C-alpha atoms as a printed R data frame, in Angstrom:
    type eleno elety resid chain resno       x       y       z
1   ATOM     1    CA   UNK     A     1 -32.072  11.230 -37.269
2   ATOM     2    CA   UNK     A     2 -30.642   7.670 -35.990
3   ATOM     3    CA   UNK     A     3 -27.156   6.504 -36.683
4   ATOM     4    CA   UNK     A     4 -26.197   2.970 -37.479
5   ATOM     5    CA   UNK     A     5 -22.942   2.831 -35.880
6   ATOM     6    CA   UNK     A     6 -22.263   6.011 -33.787
7   ATOM     7    CA   UNK     A     7 -22.571   5.740 -30.042
8   ATOM     8    CA   UNK     A     8 -22.368   8.132 -27.178
9   ATOM     9    CA   UNK     A     9 -18.703   9.332 -26.468
10  ATOM    10    CA   UNK     A    10 -16.907   6.603 -24.517
11  ATOM    11    CA   UNK     A    11 -19.293   3.846 -25.092
12  ATOM    12    CA   UNK     A    12 -17.705   1.894 -28.074
13  ATOM    13    CA   UNK     A    13 -16.192  -0.784 -25.993
14  ATOM    14    CA   UNK     A    14 -16.669  -4.286 -27.262
15  ATOM    15    CA   UNK     A    15 -19.519  -6.013 -25.740
16  ATOM    16    CA   UNK     A    16 -19.831  -9.884 -25.463
17  ATOM    17    CA   UNK     A    17 -23.371 -10.854 -24.702
18  ATOM    18    CA   UNK     A    18 -22.257 -13.530 -22.060
19  ATOM    19    CA   UNK     A    19 -19.743 -11.467 -20.215
20  ATOM    20    CA   UNK     A    20 -20.279  -8.586 -17.559
21  ATOM    21    CA   UNK     A    21 -17.376  -6.337 -16.568
22  ATOM    22    CA   UNK     A    22 -16.836  -5.387 -13.017
23  ATOM    23    CA   UNK     A    23 -17.412  -1.689 -13.773
24  ATOM    24    CA   UNK     A    24 -20.824  -2.480 -14.935
25  ATOM    25    CA   UNK     A    25 -21.807  -3.142 -11.251
26  ATOM    26    CA   UNK     A    26 -21.329   0.474 -10.465
27  ATOM    27    CA   UNK     A    27 -24.554   2.360  -9.677
28  ATOM    28    CA   UNK     A    28 -24.651   6.146  -8.984
29  ATOM    29    CA   UNK     A    29 -25.989   6.366  -5.576
30  ATOM    30    CA   UNK     A    30 -29.527   7.855  -5.333
31  ATOM    31    CA   UNK     A    31 -31.430   8.418  -2.030
32  ATOM    32    CA   UNK     A    32 -33.294   5.432  -1.130
33  ATOM    33    CA   UNK     A    33 -30.957   3.089  -3.115
34  ATOM    34    CA   UNK     A    34 -29.696  -0.093  -1.480
35  ATOM    35    CA   UNK     A    35 -26.826  -2.497  -2.475
36  ATOM    36    CA   UNK     A    36 -24.160  -4.713  -1.230
37  ATOM    37    CA   UNK     A    37 -21.087  -2.537  -1.477
38  ATOM    38    CA   UNK     A    38 -20.926   1.317  -1.035
39  ATOM    39    CA   UNK     A    39 -17.910   3.092  -2.547
40  ATOM    40    CA   UNK     A    40 -16.493   6.579  -2.248
41  ATOM    41    CA   UNK     A    41 -13.512   8.395  -3.657
42  ATOM    42    CA   UNK     A    42 -11.278  10.554  -1.491
43  ATOM    43    CA   UNK     A    43  -9.163  12.040  -4.102
44  ATOM    44    CA   UNK     A    44  -6.535  13.807  -1.862
45  ATOM    45    CA   UNK     A    45  -2.823  13.730  -2.153
46  ATOM    46    CA   UNK     A    46  -1.691  17.023  -1.296
47  ATOM    47    CA   UNK     A    47  -0.540  15.624   2.290
48  ATOM    48    CA   UNK     A    48   1.968  13.613   0.630
49  ATOM    49    CA   UNK     A    49   5.665  13.957   1.748
50  ATOM    50    CA   UNK     A    50   6.773  13.116  -1.691
51  ATOM    51    CA   UNK     A    51   5.312  14.358  -4.940
52  ATOM    52    CA   UNK     A    52   2.325  12.451  -5.793
53  ATOM    53    CA   UNK     A    53  -0.680  12.458  -8.074
54  ATOM    54    CA   UNK     A    54  -2.731   9.980  -6.037
55  ATOM    55    CA   UNK     A    55  -5.550  12.167  -6.251
56  ATOM    56    CA   UNK     A    56  -6.106  10.683  -9.625
57  ATOM    57    CA   UNK     A    57  -6.285   7.090  -8.326
58  ATOM    58    CA   UNK     A    58  -9.981   6.828  -7.811
59  ATOM    59    CA   UNK     A    59 -10.749   7.551 -11.326
60  ATOM    60    CA   UNK     A    60  -8.017   5.106 -12.541
61  ATOM    61    CA   UNK     A    61  -9.166   2.207 -10.289
62  ATOM    62    CA   UNK     A    62 -12.798   2.658 -11.328
63  ATOM    63    CA   UNK     A    63 -11.680   2.512 -14.996
64  ATOM    64    CA   UNK     A    64  -9.578  -0.589 -14.219
65  ATOM    65    CA   UNK     A    65 -12.530  -2.335 -12.887
66  ATOM    66    CA   UNK     A    66 -13.638  -2.677 -16.700
67  ATOM    67    CA   UNK     A    67 -10.715  -4.969 -17.178
68  ATOM    68    CA   UNK     A    68 -12.134  -7.766 -15.161
69  ATOM    69    CA   UNK     A    69 -15.443  -9.734 -15.341
70  ATOM    70    CA   UNK     A    70 -17.861 -10.401 -12.502
71  ATOM    71    CA   UNK     A    71 -17.439 -14.105 -12.832
72  ATOM    72    CA   UNK     A    72 -15.197 -16.109 -10.259
73  ATOM    73    CA   UNK     A    73 -14.036 -19.228 -11.939
74  ATOM    74    CA   UNK     A    74 -12.431 -20.357  -8.570
75  ATOM    75    CA   UNK     A    75 -15.871 -20.351  -6.965
76  ATOM    76    CA   UNK     A    76 -17.943 -20.963 -10.159
77  ATOM    77    CA   UNK     A    77 -20.199 -17.937  -9.357
78  ATOM    78    CA   UNK     A    78 -21.152 -15.016 -11.211
79  ATOM    79    CA   UNK     A    79 -21.567 -11.735  -9.332
80  ATOM    80    CA   UNK     A    80 -23.187  -9.770 -12.282
81  ATOM    81    CA   UNK     A    81 -26.233  -8.900 -10.233
82  ATOM    82    CA   UNK     A    82 -24.122  -7.383  -7.215
83  ATOM    83    CA   UNK     A    83 -24.936  -3.694  -6.920
84  ATOM    84    CA   UNK     A    84 -21.962  -1.390  -6.116
85  ATOM    85    CA   UNK     A    85 -23.265   2.111  -4.908
86  ATOM    86    CA   UNK     A    86 -20.898   4.663  -6.123
87  ATOM    87    CA   UNK     A    87 -21.216   7.757  -3.724
88  ATOM    88    CA   UNK     A    88 -18.819   9.683  -6.146
89  ATOM    89    CA   UNK     A    89 -15.870  11.739  -5.217
90  ATOM    90    CA   UNK     A    90 -15.325  14.411  -2.403
91  ATOM    91    CA   UNK     A    91 -14.447  17.824  -3.457
92  ATOM    92    CA   UNK     A    92 -11.390  18.664  -1.798
93  ATOM    93    CA   UNK     A    93 -10.395  22.188  -0.765
94  ATOM    94    CA   UNK     A    94  -7.866  23.476  -3.119
95  ATOM    95    CA   UNK     A    95  -5.553  25.112  -0.245
96  ATOM    96    CA   UNK     A    96  -6.557  24.108   3.257
97  ATOM    97    CA   UNK     A    97  -5.495  20.633   4.435
98  ATOM    98    CA   UNK     A    98  -7.700  20.865   7.474
99  ATOM    99    CA   UNK     A    99 -10.728  21.607   5.624
100 ATOM   100    CA   UNK     A   100  -9.995  18.916   3.314
101 ATOM   101    CA   UNK     A   101  -9.809  16.324   6.262
102 ATOM   102    CA   UNK     A   102 -12.894  17.745   7.545
103 ATOM   103    CA   UNK     A   103 -14.820  17.275   4.163
104 ATOM   104    CA   UNK     A   104 -13.392  13.594   3.859
105 ATOM   105    CA   UNK     A   105 -14.626  12.873   7.364
106 ATOM   106    CA   UNK     A   106 -17.999  14.521   6.796
107 ATOM   107    CA   UNK     A   107 -18.567  12.701   3.512
108 ATOM   108    CA   UNK     A   108 -17.701   9.226   4.776
109 ATOM   109    CA   UNK     A   109 -20.028   9.726   7.767
110 ATOM   110    CA   UNK     A   110 -22.807  10.823   5.233
111 ATOM   111    CA   UNK     A   111 -22.318   7.650   3.255
112 ATOM   112    CA   UNK     A   112 -22.549   5.472   6.427
113 ATOM   113    CA   UNK     A   113 -25.678   7.560   7.575
114 ATOM   114    CA   UNK     A   114 -27.516   6.463   4.492
115 ATOM   115    CA   UNK     A   115 -27.366   2.884   6.010
116 ATOM   116    CA   UNK     A   116 -27.871   1.672   2.167
117 ATOM   117    CA   UNK     A   117 -25.332  -1.378   2.379
118 ATOM   118    CA   UNK     A   118 -23.309  -3.298   4.968
119 ATOM   119    CA   UNK     A   119 -19.728  -3.154   3.491
120 ATOM   120    CA   UNK     A   120 -17.642  -0.268   2.120
121 ATOM   121    CA   UNK     A   121 -14.882   0.657  -0.231
122 ATOM   122    CA   UNK     A   122 -12.757   3.906   0.187
123 ATOM   123    CA   UNK     A   123 -10.721   4.937  -2.742
124 ATOM   124    CA   UNK     A   124  -7.670   7.218  -1.812
125 ATOM   125    CA   UNK     A   125  -5.809   9.371  -2.326
126 ATOM   126    CA   UNK     A   126  -2.752   9.074  -0.155
127 ATOM   127    CA   UNK     A   127  -2.710   7.325   3.175
128 ATOM   128    CA   UNK     A   128  -3.550  10.558   4.950
129 ATOM   129    CA   UNK     A   129  -7.124   9.873   3.915
130 ATOM   130    CA   UNK     A   130  -7.258   7.070   6.388
131 ATOM   131    CA   UNK     A   131  -7.262   9.230   9.368
132 ATOM   132    CA   UNK     A   132 -10.738  10.984   8.570
133 ATOM   133    CA   UNK     A   133 -12.119   7.691   7.070
134 ATOM   134    CA   UNK     A   134 -11.320   5.696  10.076
135 ATOM   135    CA   UNK     A   135 -12.482   8.385  12.272
136 ATOM   136    CA   UNK     A   136 -15.822   8.463  10.606
137 ATOM   137    CA   UNK     A   137 -16.254   4.605  10.815
138 ATOM   138    CA   UNK     A   138 -15.377   4.767  14.418
139 ATOM   139    CA   UNK     A   139 -17.936   7.209  15.287
140 ATOM   140    CA   UNK     A   140 -20.568   5.033  13.405
141 ATOM   141    CA   UNK     A   141 -19.576   1.604  14.621
142 ATOM   142    CA   UNK     A   142 -17.601   2.023  17.878
143 ATOM   143    CA   UNK     A   143 -14.476   0.096  18.717
144 ATOM   144    CA   UNK     A   144 -12.605  -0.302  15.601
145 ATOM   145    CA   UNK     A   145  -9.833  -2.685  14.741
146 ATOM   146    CA   UNK     A   146  -7.565  -1.983  11.590
147 ATOM   147    CA   UNK     A   147  -5.273  -4.289   9.586
148 ATOM   148    CA   UNK     A   148  -2.810  -2.189   7.558
149 ATOM   149    CA   UNK     A   149  -0.739  -3.585   4.638
150 ATOM   150    CA   UNK     A   150   1.986  -1.316   4.358
151 ATOM   151    CA   UNK     A   151   5.895  -1.067   3.897
152 ATOM   152    CA   UNK     A   152   5.934   1.706   6.386
153 ATOM   153    CA   UNK     A   153   4.576   2.139  10.008
154 ATOM   154    CA   UNK     A   154   2.890   5.749   9.016
155 ATOM   155    CA   UNK     A   155   3.535   6.843  12.757
156 ATOM   156    CA   UNK     A   156   5.639   9.945  12.092
157 ATOM   157    CA   UNK     A   157   5.587  12.752  14.259
158 ATOM   158    CA   UNK     A   158   3.248  15.745  13.469
159 ATOM   159    CA   UNK     A   159   5.690  18.401  14.503
160 ATOM   160    CA   UNK     A   160   7.882  18.214  11.417
161 ATOM   161    CA   UNK     A   161   5.109  18.637   8.862
162 ATOM   162    CA   UNK     A   162   1.654  18.353  10.364
163 ATOM   163    CA   UNK     A   163  -0.787  15.681   9.340
164 ATOM   164    CA   UNK     A   164   0.634  13.968   6.227
165 ATOM   165    CA   UNK     A   165   0.413  10.510   4.415
166 ATOM   166    CA   UNK     A   166   3.014   9.379   6.940
167 ATOM   167    CA   UNK     A   167   1.133  10.338  10.149
168 ATOM   168    CA   UNK     A   168  -2.560   8.720   9.779
169 ATOM   169    CA   UNK     A   169  -2.073   6.047  12.521
170 ATOM   170    CA   UNK     A   170  -0.249   8.241  14.800
171 ATOM   171    CA   UNK     A   171  -3.211  10.764  14.525
172 ATOM   172    CA   UNK     A   172  -5.640   8.007  15.093
173 ATOM   173    CA   UNK     A   173  -3.839   6.731  18.141
174 ATOM   174    CA   UNK     A   174  -3.410  10.104  19.615
175 ATOM   175    CA   UNK     A   175  -6.916  11.179  19.126
176 ATOM   176    CA   UNK     A   176  -8.050   8.074  20.971
177 ATOM   177    CA   UNK     A   177 -10.084   6.651  17.739
178 ATOM   178    CA   UNK     A   178  -7.692   3.627  17.734
179 ATOM   179    CA   UNK     A   179  -6.089   1.713  20.524
180 ATOM   180    CA   UNK     A   180  -2.545   0.385  19.672
181 ATOM   181    CA   UNK     A   181  -3.543  -3.255  20.397
182 ATOM   182    CA   UNK     A   182  -6.287  -2.979  17.733
183 ATOM   183    CA   UNK     A   183  -3.887  -1.905  14.873
184 ATOM   184    CA   UNK     A   184  -1.983  -4.711  12.911
185 ATOM   185    CA   UNK     A   185   0.677  -3.640  10.759
186 ATOM   186    CA   UNK     A   186   1.740  -6.203   8.101
187 ATOM   187    CA   UNK     A   187   4.468  -5.917   5.522
188 ATOM   188    CA   UNK     A   188   6.685  -3.561   7.406
189 ATOM   189    CA   UNK     A   189   9.728  -3.629   5.236
190 ATOM   190    CA   UNK     A   190  13.625  -3.579   5.967
191 ATOM   191    CA   UNK     A   191  15.370   0.030   5.680
192 ATOM   192    CA   UNK     A   192  12.130   1.639   5.249
193 ATOM   193    CA   UNK     A   193  11.445   3.189   8.560
194 ATOM   194    CA   UNK     A   194  13.142   4.915  11.483
195 ATOM   195    CA   UNK     A   195  13.908   3.283  14.877
196 ATOM   196    CA   UNK     A   196  11.939   5.996  16.667
197 ATOM   197    CA   UNK     A   197   8.755   4.812  14.899
198 ATOM   198    CA   UNK     A   198   9.365   1.110  15.383
199 ATOM   199    CA   UNK     A   199  10.137   1.905  19.192
200 ATOM   200    CA   UNK     A   200   6.872   3.929  19.192
201 ATOM   201    CA   UNK     A   201   4.772   1.028  17.652
202 ATOM   202    CA   UNK     A   202   6.142  -1.150  20.509
203 ATOM   203    CA   UNK     A   203   5.146   1.363  23.182
204 ATOM   204    CA   UNK     A   204   1.654   1.683  21.835
205 ATOM   205    CA   UNK     A   205   1.267  -2.164  21.727
206 ATOM   206    CA   UNK     A   206   0.764  -2.267  17.871
207 ATOM   207    CA   UNK     A   207   0.920  -5.912  16.288
208 ATOM   208    CA   UNK     A   208   3.759  -5.409  13.750
209 ATOM   209    CA   UNK     A   209   4.666  -8.009  11.230
210 ATOM   210    CA   UNK     A   210   7.755  -7.324   9.167
211 ATOM   211    CA   UNK     A   211   8.329  -9.137   5.863
212 ATOM   212    CA   UNK     A   212  10.775 -11.308   7.800
213 ATOM   213    CA   UNK     A   213   7.919 -12.332  10.048
214 ATOM   214    CA   UNK     A   214   5.723 -12.878   7.024
215 ATOM   215    CA   UNK     A   215   8.416 -14.983   5.524
216 ATOM   216    CA   UNK     A   216   8.636 -17.199   8.640
217 ATOM   217    CA   UNK     A   217   4.969 -17.383   9.672
218 ATOM   218    CA   UNK     A   218   3.064 -16.901   6.353
219 ATOM   219    CA   UNK     A   219   0.782 -13.975   5.529
220 ATOM   220    CA   UNK     A   220  -2.593 -15.883   5.389
221 ATOM   221    CA   UNK     A   221  -1.785 -17.482   8.975
222 ATOM   222    CA   UNK     A   222  -1.102 -13.943  10.335
223 ATOM   223    CA   UNK     A   223  -4.282 -12.334   8.762
224 ATOM   224    CA   UNK     A   224  -6.294 -15.314  10.087
225 ATOM   225    CA   UNK     A   225  -4.889 -15.313  13.548
226 ATOM   226    CA   UNK     A   226  -5.160 -11.436  13.976
227 ATOM   227    CA   UNK     A   227  -8.691 -11.185  12.713
228 ATOM   228    CA   UNK     A   228  -9.790 -14.012  15.263
229 ATOM   229    CA   UNK     A   229  -8.176 -11.987  17.989
230 ATOM   230    CA   UNK     A   230  -9.574  -8.620  16.883
231 ATOM   231    CA   UNK     A   231 -13.089  -9.934  16.674
232 ATOM   232    CA   UNK     A   232 -13.168 -10.506  20.279
233 ATOM   233    CA   UNK     A   233 -12.146  -7.115  21.031
234 ATOM   234    CA   UNK     A   234 -13.872  -4.667  18.382
235 ATOM   235    CA   UNK     A   235 -17.006  -3.977  16.892
236 ATOM   236    CA   UNK     A   236 -15.843  -3.845  13.227
237 ATOM   237    CA   UNK     A   237 -12.515  -4.375  11.300
238 ATOM   238    CA   UNK     A   238 -11.215  -1.982   8.669
239 ATOM   239    CA   UNK     A   239  -8.639  -3.034   6.177
240 ATOM   240    CA   UNK     A   240  -6.182  -0.227   4.991
241 ATOM   241    CA   UNK     A   241  -4.267  -1.411   1.985
242 ATOM   242    CA   UNK     A   242  -1.202   0.813   1.100
243 ATOM   243    CA   UNK     A   243  -0.089  -0.474  -2.387
244 ATOM   244    CA   UNK     A   244   3.392   0.194  -1.498
245 ATOM   245    CA   UNK     A   245   3.317  -2.845   0.473
246 ATOM   246    CA   UNK     A   246   3.555  -4.686  -2.762
247 ATOM   247    CA   UNK     A   247   6.899  -5.181  -4.341
248 ATOM   248    CA   UNK     A   248   7.899  -2.374  -6.885
249 ATOM   249    CA   UNK     A   249   7.886  -5.319  -9.751
250 ATOM   250    CA   UNK     A   250   4.061  -5.767  -9.085
251 ATOM   251    CA   UNK     A   251   3.055  -2.217  -8.213
252 ATOM   252    CA   UNK     A   252   5.446   0.367  -9.916
253 ATOM   253    CA   UNK     A   253   2.704   3.075  -9.796
254 ATOM   254    CA   UNK     A   254   3.310   3.916  -6.126
255 ATOM   255    CA   UNK     A   255   5.240   7.089  -5.045
256 ATOM   256    CA   UNK     A   256   7.250   5.043  -2.480
257 ATOM   257    CA   UNK     A   257   8.272   2.020  -4.551
258 ATOM   258    CA   UNK     A   258  10.805  -0.518  -3.193
259 ATOM   259    CA   UNK     A   259  11.871  -3.970  -3.473
260 ATOM   260    CA   UNK     A   260  11.297  -6.784  -1.142
261 ATOM   261    CA   UNK     A   261   7.366  -6.492  -0.738
262 ATOM   262    CA   UNK     A   262   4.586  -8.705  -1.341
263 ATOM   263    CA   UNK     A   263   3.805 -10.317  -4.600
264 ATOM   264    CA   UNK     A   264   0.490  -9.455  -6.123
265 ATOM   265    CA   UNK     A   265  -0.744 -13.000  -5.326
266 ATOM   266    CA   UNK     A   266   0.135 -12.770  -1.819
267 ATOM   267    CA   UNK     A   267  -1.899  -9.629  -1.405
268 ATOM   268    CA   UNK     A   268  -4.863 -10.765  -3.352
269 ATOM   269    CA   UNK     A   269  -4.891 -14.062  -1.279
270 ATOM   270    CA   UNK     A   270  -4.528 -12.263   2.136
271 ATOM   271    CA   UNK     A   271  -7.559  -9.966   0.993
272 ATOM   272    CA   UNK     A   272  -9.642 -12.901   0.305
273 ATOM   273    CA   UNK     A   273  -8.972 -14.422   3.725
274 ATOM   274    CA   UNK     A   274  -9.661 -11.111   5.440
275 ATOM   275    CA   UNK     A   275 -12.888 -10.393   3.545
276 ATOM   276    CA   UNK     A   276 -14.383 -13.550   4.333
277 ATOM   277    CA   UNK     A   277 -14.727 -12.638   8.193
278 ATOM   278    CA   UNK     A   278 -17.833 -11.204   9.333
279 ATOM   279    CA   UNK     A   279 -16.479  -8.383  11.282
280 ATOM   280    CA   UNK     A   280 -14.672  -6.822   8.215
281 ATOM   281    CA   UNK     A   281 -16.783  -4.166   7.023
282 ATOM   282    CA   UNK     A   282 -14.623  -1.763   5.148
283 ATOM   283    CA   UNK     A   283 -11.331  -1.299   3.241
284 ATOM   284    CA   UNK     A   284  -9.349   1.534   1.869
285 ATOM   285    CA   UNK     A   285  -6.866   1.339  -0.967
286 ATOM   286    CA   UNK     A   286  -4.337   4.275  -1.053
287 ATOM   287    CA   UNK     A   287  -0.837   5.291  -2.455
288 ATOM   288    CA   UNK     A   288  -1.289   4.805  -6.185
289 ATOM   289    CA   UNK     A   289  -0.082   7.572  -8.512
290 ATOM   290    CA   UNK     A   290  -1.513   6.837 -12.055
291 ATOM   291    CA   UNK     A   291   1.209   9.167 -13.579
292 ATOM   292    CA   UNK     A   292   3.914   6.866 -12.311
293 ATOM   293    CA   UNK     A   293   2.186   3.686 -13.369
294 ATOM   294    CA   UNK     A   294   3.042   1.501 -16.244
295 ATOM   295    CA   UNK     A   295   0.077   0.262 -18.416
296 ATOM   296    CA   UNK     A   296  -2.033   0.674 -15.285
297 ATOM   297    CA   UNK     A   297  -0.405  -2.486 -13.546
298 ATOM   298    CA   UNK     A   298  -1.010  -0.752 -10.163
299 ATOM   299    CA   UNK     A   299  -4.476   0.423 -10.638
300 ATOM   300    CA   UNK     A   300  -5.489  -3.002 -12.189
301 ATOM   301    CA   UNK     A   301  -4.048  -4.714  -9.075
302 ATOM   302    CA   UNK     A   302  -6.044  -2.256  -6.952
303 ATOM   303    CA   UNK     A   303  -9.252  -3.098  -8.907
304 ATOM   304    CA   UNK     A   304  -8.563  -6.924  -8.278
305 ATOM   305    CA   UNK     A   305  -8.161  -6.179  -4.692
306 ATOM   306    CA   UNK     A   306 -11.519  -4.698  -4.738
307 ATOM   307    CA   UNK     A   307 -12.999  -7.790  -6.428
308 ATOM   308    CA   UNK     A   308 -11.651  -9.973  -3.694
309 ATOM   309    CA   UNK     A   309 -13.082  -7.789  -1.149
310 ATOM   310    CA   UNK     A   310 -16.545  -7.548  -2.821
311 ATOM   311    CA   UNK     A   311 -17.052 -10.951  -4.517
312 ATOM   312    CA   UNK     A   312 -14.924 -13.479  -2.369
313 ATOM   313    CA   UNK     A   313 -16.314 -12.909   1.021
């Protein structure tokens, strides 16, 4: 029997014949597939030093893609035919953080080994996922440069809590995956870090730009100059976008919200600038807790960050 109006569960969304939504670009990866972008979800948030349900973010960001079309009015170009290969989400271990980190690194490595595309989006999760993810890219590509949008240094010591969402970049530095001079931190916010970690950043040669520096120099100029510098030193550049770099007014769904951060426009414009550079191959988006969000504001902003990375390069 056929039904006139009943559709499969979840498929009753209005469809305009002339409009393609960004989530329609999602294609479940199958062996042999090729596409422009590869995407993987790392739904881990048990390493967060504050209560967080960031493990739910990969699902909420995918859903938020349905809020936007594939057409860029600024560029007068429609990306409806772009294929976004979705590798799915990693099954994290229920109790062992070390096993979870291992699974995340293995899964990102397996995605890269398919060689199905040239550019990648990694959806966290808390910022702890950047340690295994960047480690996998380092193993695959070689010398790696990182631009980190963040209110915090994420250089905490490991003695007080092990590997947490506050330690990924210290872990990367101490494991030799990343050189200090190849790490750029933008958006470091006042009254949000300890002096010991600011001093550690200087000792390691990390290029740190506070919000005061951003106000003085301009975010896009900083990103342009640093990518030009890094491009001469590394084999690929990885963007790590901690959404708490954005002011709490524009990203209320972060575990560590605070005032004085980027506006949504500043973030999006800077991602467009970075994504246009040929050595920029990957991006992670972290630190969204959908349970704390308001009308999916933060997840929608993250989805728009994805669009800028995917479509504006």
